Amino acid sequence: MTENAAESRPRPRVLVTRRLPADVEARLRTEFSPLLYEDGGPIGLDKIAAEAEKADALLITGSEKMTGDAFAALPKSIRIVATLSVGTDHIDLDAARKLGFVVTNTPDVLTDATADITLLVMLGAARRAYEGQKILREGRWTGWAPTQFLGTDLRGKRLGVLGMGRIGQAVAARARAFGMKIHYHNRRPVAEAEALAATYHDTVESLLRVSDVLSLNCPGTPETHHLINDRTIDMMPPNAILVNTARGSVVDDEALIRALKSGRLQSAGLDVFEGEPKVNPGYFDIDNCYILPHMGSATVETRNAMGFCCLDNIAAYFSGQEPPARVA
Ligand code: DGY
């Protein structure tokens, strides 16, 4: 297509369900015809279905549950749904395929930010950061003491990475720099793991048994639902630490809270929760968990890159190319 033809083509109309970083909204206004919600959303599925009549593309986030019914309710004008997330557990991809919608996600661009926050909550859990902060903020700190807030070194400990995809590998690389020994389970061994001197386990159970620290980096799927439960926690070494920056659904909260209360697990570092934004209140009553509200990809650079990735996919689709991050 010539430059003139591209210029004269109508701009794709994009319905955006949440406020996005300023640079992303600026590009939306320059290259597309956006329908933006000034109050920050999330907007309900009914409203999406109604407003989508005026749009060609839908830009959603992990907060919008795109079930089969939600896809069926979309008007025919919508051709592509771009999600501002690498995770697609909120989207019924089979229904999208059946109904002829293209779906894209945001792989790669959030790998480093998510791996960074994994180390943050891992250290927070290992070094009792919450307890230290609490006593300081409440004005109860009486001074340094040789036996105060003794945590656990990461150096020399075995890190079990459950799910050795992009984020799992980035977590492993960082953990290596902290002197940890890497073990992992994945459907198949991954070639990149060799550079990390990582040991492959062909079952989850085998990985759990050697994980002084277990990092969950697998997707939230029916197969991984409550993979961490009373039975599997019991397989872990005494005083193990659990880290979850993947999806809350992988963990049975009641089982984890029990294990943290009883001391079966030393501590947990969590950035994600089942049923977000609701969080099992049991976590608020215990000091040995370091918790954050789903902040894994929350940096300016990363959220910009995620937004631009969505726009690149939408732009590619409407210029007749294959969207680079197409998942359906
Ligand atoms: C993702 O990209 O899946 C993150 O969890 C943010 O939603």
Tab-separated table of C-alpha atoms and ligand atoms in Angstrom:
chain	number	residue	atom	x	y	z
A	1	MET	CA	0.000	0.000	0.000
A	2	THR	CA	1.320	3.490	-0.814
A	3	GLU	CA	1.857	6.126	1.887
A	4	ASN	CA	-1.118	8.082	0.575
A	5	ALA	CA	-3.388	5.080	0.699
A	6	ALA	CA	-2.324	4.418	4.313
A	7	GLU	CA	-2.979	8.063	5.192
A	8	SER	CA	-6.437	8.061	3.667
A	9	ARG	CA	-7.467	4.829	5.407
A	10	PRO	CA	-9.862	5.570	8.308
A	11	ARG	CA	-8.193	5.237	11.682
A	12	PRO	CA	-9.235	2.119	13.594
A	13	ARG	CA	-11.678	2.954	16.369
A	14	VAL	CA	-10.408	1.478	19.629
A	15	LEU	CA	-12.567	1.070	22.721
A	16	VAL	CA	-10.246	1.193	25.741
A	17	THR	CA	-11.650	-0.141	29.014
A	18	ARG	CA	-9.156	1.465	31.456
A	19	ARG	CA	-7.006	4.580	31.700
A	20	LEU	CA	-3.580	3.897	30.230
A	21	PRO	CA	-0.225	5.626	30.799
A	22	ALA	CA	-0.087	9.123	29.256
A	23	ASP	CA	2.341	8.162	26.470
A	24	VAL	CA	0.129	5.276	25.408
A	25	GLU	CA	-3.004	7.427	25.363
A	26	ALA	CA	-1.075	10.063	23.392
A	27	ARG	CA	-0.203	7.494	20.728
A	28	LEU	CA	-3.779	6.241	20.735
A	29	ARG	CA	-4.984	9.761	19.988
A	30	THR	CA	-2.403	10.239	17.217
A	31	GLU	CA	-2.782	6.975	15.334
A	32	PHE	CA	-6.268	5.727	16.217
A	33	SER	CA	-9.760	6.982	17.015
A	34	PRO	CA	-9.935	6.055	20.687
A	35	LEU	CA	-12.931	5.794	22.953
A	36	LEU	CA	-11.421	6.438	26.366
A	37	TYR	CA	-13.002	6.389	29.803
A	38	GLU	CA	-11.850	9.296	31.890
A	39	ASP	CA	-12.866	7.773	35.243
A	40	GLY	CA	-10.316	4.966	34.988
A	41	GLY	CA	-12.742	2.044	34.784
A	42	PRO	CA	-13.042	-0.855	34.878
A	43	ILE	CA	-16.192	-0.645	32.805
A	44	GLY	CA	-18.604	-3.547	33.026
A	45	LEU	CA	-19.117	-6.098	30.281
A	46	ASP	CA	-22.617	-4.727	29.539
A	47	LYS	CA	-21.191	-1.314	28.882
A	48	ILE	CA	-18.392	-2.766	26.770
A	49	ALA	CA	-20.923	-4.613	24.629
A	50	ALA	CA	-23.014	-1.460	24.212
A	51	GLU	CA	-20.122	0.901	23.508
A	52	ALA	CA	-18.336	-1.572	21.257
A	53	GLU	CA	-20.839	-0.780	18.499
A	54	LYS	CA	-18.791	2.353	17.917
A	55	ALA	CA	-15.456	0.522	17.759
A	56	ASP	CA	-13.414	-1.801	15.560
A	57	ALA	CA	-11.035	-2.998	18.268
A	58	LEU	CA	-11.194	-3.560	21.993
A	59	LEU	CA	-8.257	-2.891	24.309
A	60	ILE	CA	-8.860	-4.669	27.623
A	61	THR	CA	-6.896	-5.657	30.708
A	62	GLY	CA	-6.829	-8.652	33.023
A	63	SER	CA	-9.779	-7.128	34.919
A	64	GLU	CA	-12.257	-7.793	32.132
A	65	LYS	CA	-13.370	-11.413	32.053
A	66	MET	CA	-13.925	-12.209	28.393
A	67	THR	CA	-16.050	-15.327	28.674
A	68	GLY	CA	-17.766	-17.020	25.753
A	69	ASP	CA	-20.915	-15.010	26.579
A	70	ALA	CA	-18.936	-11.772	26.645
A	71	PHE	CA	-17.541	-12.512	23.169
A	72	ALA	CA	-20.976	-13.512	21.917
A	73	ALA	CA	-22.352	-10.168	23.154
A	74	LEU	CA	-19.792	-8.151	21.165
A	75	PRO	CA	-21.063	-6.461	18.031
A	76	LYS	CA	-19.749	-7.568	14.648
A	77	SER	CA	-17.836	-4.285	14.302
A	78	ILE	CA	-15.200	-5.599	16.755
A	79	ARG	CA	-12.556	-7.644	14.980
A	80	ILE	CA	-9.670	-7.758	17.423
A	81	VAL	CA	-9.314	-7.799	21.215
A	82	ALA	CA	-5.916	-6.754	22.555
A	83	THR	CA	-5.255	-7.464	26.217
A	84	LEU	CA	-2.780	-5.401	28.203
A	85	SER	CA	-1.361	-8.490	29.868
A	86	VAL	CA	0.755	-11.490	29.058
A	87	GLY	CA	-1.693	-13.698	30.958
A	88	THR	CA	-4.787	-14.789	29.054
A	89	ASP	CA	-6.580	-16.672	31.824
A	90	HIS	CA	-9.351	-14.023	31.777
A	91	ILE	CA	-10.100	-14.776	28.127
A	92	ASP	CA	-11.937	-17.741	26.655
A	93	LEU	CA	-9.596	-18.160	23.698
A	94	ASP	CA	-11.541	-21.090	22.253
A	95	ALA	CA	-14.736	-19.029	22.200
A	96	ALA	CA	-12.838	-16.149	20.567
A	97	ARG	CA	-11.510	-18.483	17.872
A	98	LYS	CA	-14.927	-20.030	17.258
A	99	LEU	CA	-16.558	-16.621	16.951
A	100	GLY	CA	-13.802	-15.316	14.694
A	101	PHE	CA	-12.176	-12.729	16.975
A	102	VAL	CA	-8.438	-12.120	16.830
A	103	VAL	CA	-6.875	-11.866	20.307
A	104	THR	CA	-3.411	-10.559	21.189
A	105	ASN	CA	-1.423	-10.261	24.434
A	106	THR	CA	1.819	-8.569	25.570
A	107	PRO	CA	4.622	-11.136	25.874
A	108	ASP	CA	8.305	-10.300	26.510
A	109	VAL	CA	7.902	-6.646	27.452
A	110	LEU	CA	7.031	-7.348	31.094
A	111	THR	CA	9.474	-10.195	31.669
A	112	ASP	CA	12.124	-8.134	33.451
A	113	ALA	CA	9.739	-6.088	35.589
A	114	THR	CA	7.931	-9.222	36.730
A	115	ALA	CA	11.171	-11.058	37.434
A	116	ASP	CA	12.384	-8.048	39.422
A	117	ILE	CA	9.299	-8.025	41.609
A	118	THR	CA	9.632	-11.769	42.110
A	119	LEU	CA	13.031	-11.143	43.687
A	120	LEU	CA	11.520	-8.281	45.693
A	121	VAL	CA	8.848	-10.458	47.310
A	122	MET	CA	11.303	-13.358	47.637
A	123	LEU	CA	13.697	-11.149	49.587
A	124	GLY	CA	10.815	-9.536	51.461
A	125	ALA	CA	9.707	-12.987	52.609
A	126	ALA	CA	13.212	-14.320	53.325
A	127	ARG	CA	14.340	-11.197	55.206
A	128	ARG	CA	11.136	-10.485	57.162
A	129	ALA	CA	10.688	-7.108	55.534
A	130	TYR	CA	7.060	-6.706	56.566
A	131	GLU	CA	7.810	-7.222	60.252
A	132	GLY	CA	10.665	-4.724	60.111
A	133	GLN	CA	8.580	-2.098	58.341
A	134	LYS	CA	5.661	-2.580	60.685
A	135	ILE	CA	7.633	-2.070	63.888
A	136	LEU	CA	9.393	0.948	62.413
A	137	ARG	CA	6.234	2.643	61.142
A	138	GLU	CA	4.424	1.983	64.415
A	139	GLY	CA	7.225	3.668	66.362
A	140	ARG	CA	7.992	0.456	68.277
A	141	TRP	CA	11.622	-0.016	67.235
A	142	THR	CA	13.887	0.111	70.247
A	143	GLY	CA	17.166	-0.246	68.338
A	144	TRP	CA	19.451	-2.754	66.637
A	145	ALA	CA	19.814	-6.109	68.354
A	146	PRO	CA	21.935	-9.134	67.433
A	147	THR	CA	18.944	-11.463	67.391
A	148	GLN	CA	16.374	-9.150	65.881
A	149	PHE	CA	14.446	-10.142	62.744
A	150	LEU	CA	16.792	-12.902	61.727
A	151	GLY	CA	15.802	-14.079	58.290
A	152	THR	CA	17.270	-16.505	55.818
A	153	ASP	CA	20.088	-16.096	53.275
A	154	LEU	CA	19.206	-16.854	49.684
A	155	ARG	CA	22.796	-17.777	48.885
A	156	GLY	CA	23.237	-21.538	48.727
A	157	LYS	CA	19.490	-22.242	48.817
A	158	ARG	CA	17.722	-24.249	46.124
A	159	LEU	CA	15.252	-22.239	44.082
A	160	GLY	CA	12.519	-24.273	42.439
A	161	VAL	CA	11.073	-22.508	39.421
A	162	LEU	CA	7.677	-23.892	38.516
A	163	GLY	CA	7.212	-22.837	34.888
A	164	MET	CA	10.447	-22.099	33.038
A	165	GLY	CA	9.077	-19.743	30.413
A	166	ARG	CA	10.394	-16.247	29.786
A	167	ILE	CA	9.625	-14.974	33.285
A	168	GLY	CA	10.789	-18.163	35.010
A	169	GLN	CA	14.125	-17.940	33.184
A	170	ALA	CA	14.536	-14.273	34.102
A	171	VAL	CA	13.808	-15.104	37.750
A	172	ALA	CA	16.359	-17.931	37.623
A	173	ALA	CA	19.025	-15.645	36.125
A	174	ARG	CA	18.520	-13.112	38.911
A	175	ALA	CA	18.489	-15.817	41.583
A	176	ARG	CA	21.781	-17.173	40.236
A	177	ALA	CA	23.294	-13.759	40.877
A	178	PHE	CA	22.127	-14.151	44.484
A	179	GLY	CA	23.990	-17.448	44.704
A	180	MET	CA	20.977	-19.745	44.524
A	181	LYS	CA	20.992	-23.195	42.922
A	182	ILE	CA	18.339	-23.467	40.250
A	183	HIS	CA	15.908	-26.353	39.849
A	184	TYR	CA	12.859	-26.241	37.597
A	185	HIS	CA	9.844	-28.053	36.299
A	186	ASN	CA	8.373	-27.388	32.903
A	187	ARG	CA	6.471	-29.531	30.448
A	188	ARG	CA	9.757	-30.024	28.622
A	189	PRO	CA	13.367	-29.199	29.509
A	190	VAL	CA	14.330	-25.807	28.085
A	191	ALA	CA	17.652	-25.276	26.302
A	192	GLU	CA	18.183	-21.857	27.966
A	193	ALA	CA	18.230	-23.528	31.397
A	194	GLU	CA	21.630	-25.041	30.628
A	195	ALA	CA	23.270	-21.632	30.862
A	196	LEU	CA	21.751	-21.292	34.335
A	197	ALA	CA	23.132	-24.665	35.385
A	198	ALA	CA	19.538	-25.521	36.237
A	199	THR	CA	18.405	-29.034	37.123
A	200	TYR	CA	15.277	-30.282	35.353
A	201	HIS	CA	12.554	-32.158	37.256
A	202	ASP	CA	10.030	-34.047	35.188
A	203	THR	CA	7.327	-33.852	37.856
A	204	VAL	CA	6.040	-31.058	40.071
A	205	GLU	CA	6.420	-33.358	43.085
A	206	SER	CA	10.101	-33.920	42.425
A	207	LEU	CA	10.648	-30.159	42.180
A	208	LEU	CA	8.736	-29.446	45.392
A	209	ARG	CA	10.902	-31.836	47.385
A	210	VAL	CA	14.065	-29.830	46.664
A	211	SER	CA	12.635	-26.292	46.739
A	212	ASP	CA	13.914	-24.319	49.713
A	213	VAL	CA	12.289	-21.446	47.860
A	214	LEU	CA	9.553	-22.170	45.313
A	215	SER	CA	8.739	-19.552	42.695
A	216	LEU	CA	5.469	-19.993	40.813
A	217	ASN	CA	5.885	-18.796	37.240
A	218	CYS	CA	3.291	-20.912	35.483
A	219	PRO	CA	0.089	-19.642	33.859
A	220	GLY	CA	-3.258	-19.809	35.626
A	221	THR	CA	-5.062	-22.692	33.901
A	222	PRO	CA	-7.486	-25.429	34.983
A	223	GLU	CA	-4.416	-27.727	35.293
A	224	THR	CA	-2.563	-25.373	37.672
A	225	HIS	CA	-5.633	-24.452	39.765
A	226	HIS	CA	-4.735	-24.970	43.466
A	227	LEU	CA	-1.585	-26.833	42.502
A	228	ILE	CA	-0.220	-25.572	45.797
A	229	ASN	CA	-2.417	-27.159	48.468
A	230	ASP	CA	-2.088	-29.030	51.772
A	231	ARG	CA	-0.723	-32.118	50.043
A	232	THR	CA	1.854	-30.392	47.886
A	233	ILE	CA	2.965	-27.984	50.628
A	234	ASP	CA	3.735	-31.053	52.716
A	235	MET	CA	6.222	-32.202	50.077
A	236	MET	CA	8.360	-29.097	50.475
A	237	PRO	CA	11.405	-29.002	52.765
A	238	PRO	CA	10.854	-27.708	56.300
A	239	ASN	CA	11.066	-23.892	56.493
A	240	ALA	CA	10.539	-23.461	52.777
A	241	ILE	CA	9.462	-20.146	51.279
A	242	LEU	CA	6.708	-19.820	48.670
A	243	VAL	CA	6.737	-17.022	46.108
A	244	ASN	CA	3.850	-16.314	43.757
A	245	THR	CA	3.975	-13.629	41.086
A	246	ALA	CA	2.052	-15.720	38.534
A	247	ARG	CA	-1.635	-16.151	39.285
A	248	GLY	CA	-3.479	-16.395	42.594
A	249	SER	CA	-5.503	-19.349	41.370
A	250	VAL	CA	-2.410	-21.580	41.520
A	251	VAL	CA	-2.518	-21.439	45.332
A	252	ASP	CA	-5.162	-22.739	47.727
A	253	ASP	CA	-5.122	-19.726	50.072
A	254	GLU	CA	-6.555	-21.580	53.067
A	255	ALA	CA	-3.839	-24.245	52.804
A	256	LEU	CA	-1.085	-21.653	52.486
A	257	ILE	CA	-2.367	-19.588	55.392
A	258	ARG	CA	-2.530	-22.735	57.535
A	259	ALA	CA	1.052	-23.615	56.604
A	260	LEU	CA	2.278	-20.102	57.377
A	261	LYS	CA	0.446	-20.028	60.716
A	262	SER	CA	1.733	-23.426	61.802
A	263	GLY	CA	5.304	-22.712	60.709
A	264	ARG	CA	5.249	-25.577	58.170
A	265	LEU	CA	6.361	-22.929	55.688
A	266	GLN	CA	8.708	-20.216	56.831
A	267	SER	CA	7.157	-17.399	54.827
A	268	ALA	CA	5.558	-16.372	51.548
A	269	GLY	CA	6.024	-13.533	49.088
A	270	LEU	CA	2.875	-12.875	47.076
A	271	ASP	CA	2.008	-10.380	44.364
A	272	VAL	CA	-1.160	-12.101	43.136
A	273	PHE	CA	-4.285	-13.476	44.808
A	274	GLU	CA	-7.180	-15.676	43.888
A	275	GLY	CA	-10.313	-13.589	43.296
A	276	GLU	CA	-8.456	-10.257	43.052
A	277	PRO	CA	-9.042	-7.554	44.088
A	278	LYS	CA	-10.542	-9.457	47.028
A	279	VAL	CA	-7.789	-10.969	49.150
A	280	ASN	CA	-8.248	-13.744	51.701
A	281	PRO	CA	-8.220	-11.749	54.996
A	282	GLY	CA	-6.214	-14.550	56.612
A	283	TYR	CA	-3.104	-13.023	55.012
A	284	PHE	CA	-3.628	-9.795	56.959
A	285	ASP	CA	-3.413	-11.551	60.330
A	286	ILE	CA	0.007	-13.101	59.831
A	287	ASP	CA	3.406	-11.439	59.777
A	288	ASN	CA	5.312	-14.028	57.758
A	289	CYS	CA	3.971	-13.026	54.385
A	290	TYR	CA	5.184	-10.162	52.266
A	291	ILE	CA	2.314	-9.110	50.040
A	292	LEU	CA	1.861	-6.652	47.183
A	293	PRO	CA	-1.250	-5.783	45.147
A	294	HIS	CA	-0.410	-7.278	41.715
A	295	MET	CA	2.405	-4.851	40.911
A	296	GLY	CA	4.620	-7.159	38.833
A	297	SER	CA	4.514	-5.121	35.647
A	298	ALA	CA	3.913	-1.753	37.318
A	299	THR	CA	6.749	0.428	36.042
A	300	VAL	CA	6.335	3.366	33.675
A	301	GLU	CA	8.646	1.767	31.135
A	302	THR	CA	6.915	-1.595	31.225
A	303	ARG	CA	3.330	-0.336	31.193
A	304	ASN	CA	4.244	1.931	28.261
A	305	ALA	CA	5.773	-1.023	26.447
A	306	MET	CA	2.687	-3.140	27.173
A	307	GLY	CA	0.417	-0.398	25.857
A	308	PHE	CA	2.535	0.067	22.736
A	309	CYS	CA	2.518	-3.687	22.190
A	310	CYS	CA	-1.321	-3.628	22.182
A	311	LEU	CA	-1.310	-0.729	19.718
A	312	ASP	CA	1.264	-2.434	17.458
A	313	ASN	CA	-0.961	-5.498	17.321
A	314	ILE	CA	-4.083	-3.512	16.512
A	315	ALA	CA	-2.224	-1.456	13.902
A	316	ALA	CA	-0.790	-4.589	12.284
A	317	TYR	CA	-4.217	-6.181	12.082
A	318	PHE	CA	-5.813	-3.178	10.400
A	319	SER	CA	-2.967	-2.856	7.913
A	320	GLY	CA	-3.509	-6.439	6.821
A	321	GLN	CA	-0.553	-7.983	8.645
A	322	GLU	CA	-0.427	-10.776	11.195
A	323	PRO	CA	-0.469	-9.197	14.687
A	324	PRO	CA	2.920	-10.081	16.230
A	325	ALA	CA	1.495	-11.244	19.560
A	326	ARG	CA	-1.571	-13.087	18.334
A	327	VAL	CA	-2.868	-15.779	20.701
A	328	ALA	CA	-6.200	-16.477	18.965
B	1	DGY	C1	-0.010	-9.956	33.106
B	1	DGY	O1	0.498	-9.327	32.175
B	1	DGY	O2	-0.588	-11.021	32.936
B	1	DGY	C2	0.088	-9.321	34.435
B	1	DGY	O3	-0.359	-10.150	35.442
B	1	DGY	C3	-0.668	-8.009	34.443
B	1	DGY	O4	-2.021	-8.284	34.241
